Amino acid sequence: MSRQPNLLPEGFPDPDAVFASWYPIIIAIVCGVVYAIRQYLRGPKCQGTADLKGKTAIVTGANCGIGRPIALDLACKGARVIIACRNLTAGEEALASIKKESRNENIVLMKLNLASFVSIREFVKEFKEKESRLDLLVNNAGVMMMPFMETEENFEMQFGVNYLGTFLLTELLLDVLVKTEGARIINTTAAAYNLGEVNYDDINLVKDYSPGKAYAQSKFALTLYSVHLAERLKDSDVNVYVVNPGIVNSNAHRHMPFRTNSFLSFAFYLPMYFLMKLPEDGAQTAIFCTSAESVAKDTGKLYKDLAECKLEDSVCNLEAGEKLYKQSLIWTNMKQQKKIILETEL
C-alpha cells in the first residue's frame, strides 16, 4: 500500500518526526517537574469543613493579603466576620466581594488602625457595644521592611503595628474572649523572629536602625508575647496559636527593593511569582488554626504549613515574656488596668 501524500502546509513540522524524537518527552518532564516544585512551594491546603455558624471572628487586615482569604474562609463556614482594617475604601470592596463569594451577609466592616492606640480603643469600644462574644481573633495585619516611620504614639512603625498594636487590641478584648467557650487567638509571625530581640534601651532602634532589624524585633516580641499569653491563659478556655505563613507574594513587600525599583521589579517578577506563595496559600495555616479539631487543646505553639514547628528557646523564656508584658502595659498606658485584666483572666 502506498503512503498517503503529506498534506501539511509547507514548513509545518512532520508529526512523525517530532514524536519520534525525545524532545516532547523532555519538555513534558521539565514542565511536570517545574509544576510539581511550584505546587510544593505553595504548601499544603487545609481541607477542613468546620461549621462556624453562631461564632464571631475578627480578622485584622482582612481587606488584602492573606487576611482576605482567611476572612473569606470563615465566612464560607458560616461565621460572623468582622473585617478590621485601616483603609475603609479597600475594606468596602473586600466586604462586597466576601459577601458575594461566601453568600454570607453576616460580614461587618470596622475601622482599625493598629498604628494608633486611640483607634484601637475606639474599635474595641464599638465592638463591645455591638457584640457579646468573640470566638476567633486573627491578628493578621502587619507591616514589614519599612524605612523609619513612627506611629501616632511615636513608636517605630513595625514595632508599633506588628507588636504593640496587636498587644493592645488583644489585651482589651481578653474579657470577651475568656467568656466565650473555646475561643482562639491566632497571631501571625515570621521566620525572622529568631533573628530578633527586644532592645529596651532603644526600642525605636534610632541609634542603629535598619528595616530588617526592626522587623525581626517586632516579630520576636509578638512571638514571645504569644507564648507568655498562652501561659497566662492556661487555666482558661482560650487557646493561643502562632502561625508562620511563609513567604507570600502580597503588598506587604511594597517597601522592598524588588517592588520599589522598576528594573528589579521587572527582573524579579517571574522568580518571585514562582518562589512565593499566593495569598490564599499563605492563609492556609491560619485557617487551620481557626477551626481544626486536632489542635483544639493545643496552645502556645508555632505552626507552619499545617504542622507544628519547634519554637526557639529565646521565645519560650517566661521571665523574658513577663518582662515584655509588664513593659508593654506601660508603653500602651494600660498599667492601671493590669489588676482588672488579671482578675478577668482568672
XYZ file of C-alpha atoms in Angstrom:
346
model
C 0.000 0.000 0.000
C 1.385 3.380 -0.975
C 1.910 6.032 1.709
C -0.545 8.936 1.775
C 0.975 12.153 0.497
C 1.953 14.770 3.087
C -0.908 17.270 3.056
C 0.560 19.536 5.749
C 1.322 23.156 4.846
C 4.805 23.895 3.650
C 7.198 24.403 6.540
C 4.966 22.600 9.093
C 6.942 20.007 11.123
C 6.252 16.378 10.383
C 4.368 14.911 13.424
C 6.020 11.543 12.922
C 9.431 13.149 13.114
C 8.503 15.224 16.171
C 7.127 12.355 18.190
C 9.902 10.054 17.107
C 12.327 12.313 18.968
C 12.942 12.745 22.700
C 12.194 16.461 22.738
C 8.459 16.218 23.562
C 9.195 13.789 26.381
C 11.952 16.002 27.793
C 9.733 19.091 27.588
C 6.864 17.244 29.284
C 9.150 16.038 32.086
C 10.624 19.505 32.640
C 7.156 21.081 32.721
C 5.954 18.405 35.105
C 8.899 18.913 37.447
C 8.501 22.697 37.386
C 4.783 22.361 38.139
C 5.451 19.900 40.968
C 8.035 22.227 42.541
C 5.654 25.158 42.237
C 2.858 23.207 43.940
C 5.241 22.104 46.688
C 6.314 25.695 47.330
C 2.672 26.727 47.607
C 2.325 24.423 50.610
C -0.499 22.112 51.734
C -4.157 23.086 51.699
C -6.405 22.977 54.740
C -9.255 20.615 53.894
C -11.388 21.201 56.999
C -15.103 21.852 56.605
C -15.942 23.039 60.124
C -19.313 24.633 60.791
C -18.735 28.059 62.330
C -22.333 29.244 62.392
C -23.037 31.213 65.540
C -19.356 32.100 66.016
C -17.884 35.585 65.747
C -14.441 36.324 64.317
C -12.247 39.403 63.985
C -9.664 39.362 61.204
C -7.293 42.329 61.159
C -6.052 43.438 57.753
C -8.788 41.395 56.080
C -9.056 43.703 53.079
C -5.869 42.383 51.408
C -3.018 39.886 51.564
C -3.615 36.652 53.459
C -6.226 38.322 55.654
C -8.743 38.369 52.830
C -8.765 34.591 52.126
C -8.836 33.951 55.888
C -11.937 36.132 56.237
C -13.494 34.512 53.162
C -12.932 31.005 54.530
C -14.505 31.884 57.875
C -17.440 33.490 56.089
C -17.912 30.414 53.896
C -18.076 28.321 57.067
C -20.894 30.493 58.387
C -19.098 32.711 60.901
C -19.952 36.321 61.603
C -16.777 38.035 60.412
C -15.554 41.477 61.450
C -13.273 42.892 58.757
C -10.969 45.188 60.719
C -8.833 47.431 58.533
C -7.372 50.921 58.240
C -8.360 51.596 54.618
C -12.164 51.688 54.514
C -12.259 52.119 50.733
C -10.388 48.848 50.240
C -12.436 47.405 53.078
C -15.723 48.176 51.322
C -14.506 46.368 48.202
C -13.403 43.358 50.268
C -16.707 43.385 52.164
C -18.759 43.221 48.964
C -16.518 40.548 47.459
C -16.543 38.298 50.539
C -20.303 38.589 50.912
C -20.794 37.638 47.277
C -18.341 34.723 47.251
C -19.417 33.279 50.595
C -23.144 34.024 50.233
C -22.939 35.158 53.827
C -24.418 38.569 54.631
C -23.221 38.424 58.226
C -19.988 40.300 57.463
C -19.168 43.656 59.073
C -16.553 46.280 58.231
C -14.972 48.236 61.082
C -12.146 50.768 61.014
C -8.989 49.783 62.866
C -5.607 51.466 62.624
C -3.027 49.465 64.579
C -0.643 52.424 64.417
C -2.961 54.382 66.708
C -3.811 53.455 70.284
C -6.807 55.800 70.044
C -8.135 53.929 67.002
C -7.642 50.562 68.730
C -9.539 51.683 71.829
C -12.355 53.112 69.700
C -12.577 49.856 67.764
C -12.776 47.770 70.946
C -15.373 50.098 72.467
C -17.584 49.873 69.366
C -17.113 46.101 69.159
C -18.148 45.550 72.779
C -21.211 47.752 72.333
C -22.433 45.557 69.475
C -21.067 42.062 70.170
C -21.375 39.743 73.144
C -18.905 37.037 72.113
C -15.601 36.617 70.307
C -14.646 33.123 69.207
C -11.744 33.917 66.910
C -9.260 36.776 66.993
C -6.966 36.558 63.969
C -4.164 39.104 64.385
C -3.031 39.118 60.781
C -2.363 42.786 59.925
C 1.235 43.942 59.836
C 3.925 45.843 58.002
C 7.445 44.850 57.021
C 10.835 46.175 55.971
C 9.822 49.818 56.125
C 12.003 52.894 56.103
C 11.953 54.558 59.514
C 8.480 55.834 60.381
C 6.626 56.333 63.660
C 3.142 55.559 64.919
C 0.864 58.200 66.451
C 2.421 57.434 69.836
C 5.958 57.783 68.430
C 6.931 54.127 68.349
C 8.862 52.743 65.384
C 6.168 51.673 62.908
C 6.967 47.972 62.626
C 7.224 47.504 66.384
C 4.168 49.693 66.921
C 1.925 47.908 64.429
C 3.181 44.315 64.440
C 3.560 44.075 68.194
C 2.227 46.936 70.329
C -0.952 47.440 68.301
C -1.648 43.708 68.358
C -0.805 43.542 72.074
C -3.207 46.358 72.974
C -6.023 45.004 70.801
C -5.684 41.525 72.271
C -5.446 42.666 75.879
C -8.522 44.897 75.547
C -10.514 42.010 74.065
C -9.444 39.377 76.609
C -12.526 39.835 78.786
C -14.779 38.907 75.855
C -12.527 36.058 74.738
C -12.391 34.351 78.148
C -16.182 34.437 78.387
C -16.523 32.680 75.017
C -16.234 28.901 75.115
C -13.387 27.545 73.003
C -12.096 30.943 71.868
C -8.892 31.059 69.850
C -6.252 33.742 69.274
C -4.121 33.424 66.137
C -1.017 35.622 65.918
C 0.964 35.885 62.679
C 4.741 35.759 62.989
C 7.592 35.199 60.511
C 10.796 33.180 60.386
C 12.667 36.417 61.088
C 11.549 36.287 64.732
C 14.511 34.046 65.571
C 16.870 36.837 64.458
C 15.355 39.422 66.765
C 15.490 40.651 70.320
C 13.832 43.476 72.235
C 16.099 46.489 72.644
C 14.594 48.069 75.765
C 17.233 50.804 75.844
C 16.440 51.943 72.303
C 13.098 50.437 71.358
C 12.871 52.554 68.202
C 16.391 51.495 67.181
C 17.230 55.127 66.489
C 20.941 54.545 67.066
C 21.170 51.658 64.634
C 18.025 51.446 62.523
C 17.589 49.014 59.676
C 14.262 47.768 58.253
C 15.254 44.132 58.702
C 16.397 44.567 62.307
C 13.213 46.433 63.225
C 11.047 43.807 61.539
C 12.826 40.979 63.366
C 12.392 42.795 66.699
C 8.647 43.227 66.119
C 8.093 39.572 65.250
C 10.280 38.375 68.100
C 8.256 40.475 70.543
C 4.958 39.188 69.137
C 6.072 35.562 69.356
C 7.457 35.982 72.881
C 4.203 37.667 73.919
C 2.128 34.866 72.365
C 3.931 32.158 74.333
C 3.620 34.176 77.542
C -0.070 34.863 76.836
C -0.720 31.150 76.371
C 0.823 30.539 79.792
C -1.276 33.288 81.379
C -4.442 31.810 79.875
C -3.631 28.141 80.521
C -6.437 27.802 83.077
C -8.996 29.414 80.778
C -10.701 28.032 77.667
C -8.749 30.325 75.334
C -6.007 28.873 73.140
C -3.218 30.878 71.535
C -1.635 29.886 68.216
C 1.376 31.371 66.452
C 1.420 30.895 62.678
C 4.134 31.421 60.091
C 2.511 31.819 56.667
C 5.816 31.573 54.799
C 6.949 33.929 52.042
C 3.788 35.302 50.454
C 3.502 37.391 47.305
C 1.473 40.261 48.705
C 1.501 44.015 49.136
C 3.354 43.567 52.434
C 6.590 43.701 50.405
C 5.797 47.111 48.930
C 8.789 48.750 50.653
C 11.351 46.193 49.496
C 13.759 46.951 46.604
C 12.265 44.406 44.204
C 8.979 46.332 44.484
C 10.199 49.932 44.718
C 12.775 49.704 41.899
C 11.187 49.299 38.456
C 14.179 47.421 36.992
C 14.392 44.998 39.918
C 10.616 44.615 39.878
C 10.752 43.525 36.231
C 13.808 41.305 36.716
C 12.432 39.541 39.799
C 8.821 39.229 38.665
C 8.962 35.631 37.418
C 11.306 34.305 40.153
C 9.212 35.906 42.874
C 5.979 34.608 41.361
C 7.468 31.120 41.181
C 9.085 31.060 44.625
C 6.477 32.914 46.691
C 3.135 31.624 47.887
C -0.113 33.167 46.716
C -2.111 34.915 49.471
C -4.607 32.035 49.600
C -1.670 29.635 50.108
C -0.209 31.702 52.935
C -3.608 31.813 54.624
C -3.917 28.043 54.991
C -2.125 27.610 58.324
C -4.109 30.407 59.971
C -7.303 28.854 58.590
C -6.178 25.504 60.014
C -5.674 27.015 63.475
C -9.082 28.723 63.467
C -11.095 25.533 63.201
C -9.078 22.286 63.194
C -10.229 19.944 65.935
C -6.804 18.301 66.029
C -5.336 21.419 67.674
C -8.350 22.319 69.805
C -6.495 21.538 73.025
C -3.138 22.971 71.996
C -1.887 26.401 72.984
C 1.311 28.428 72.801
C 2.651 26.534 69.807
C 4.035 27.555 66.418
C 2.564 26.228 63.172
C 3.732 26.363 59.575
C 2.307 24.512 56.569
C -0.395 22.957 58.781
C 2.159 21.333 61.099
C 3.655 22.206 64.468
C 7.183 23.654 64.422
C 9.683 23.969 67.224
C 9.834 27.366 68.867
C 13.228 28.907 69.559
C 14.270 28.780 73.221
C 14.539 32.588 73.254
C 10.748 32.991 72.997
C 9.981 30.228 75.489
C 11.624 32.112 78.345
C 8.711 33.036 80.621
C 10.778 35.533 82.613
C 11.598 37.379 79.394
C 7.917 37.177 78.463
C 6.866 38.620 81.813
C 9.336 41.480 81.436
C 7.990 42.298 77.963
C 4.395 42.041 79.182
C 4.931 44.450 82.093
C 6.783 46.942 79.914
C 4.105 46.690 77.230
C 1.457 47.643 79.779
C 3.444 50.808 80.408
C 4.051 51.517 76.714
C 0.318 51.198 75.966
C -0.828 53.098 79.088
C -2.506 50.002 80.493
C -0.558 49.698 83.738
C -3.514 50.849 85.811
C -5.708 48.224 84.132
C -3.366 45.334 84.940
C -5.254 44.251 88.074
C -8.573 44.259 86.202
C -7.117 42.226 83.325
C -5.593 39.624 85.621
C -8.850 39.236 87.529
C -10.725 38.788 84.249
C -8.349 36.054 83.136
C -8.957 34.138 86.364
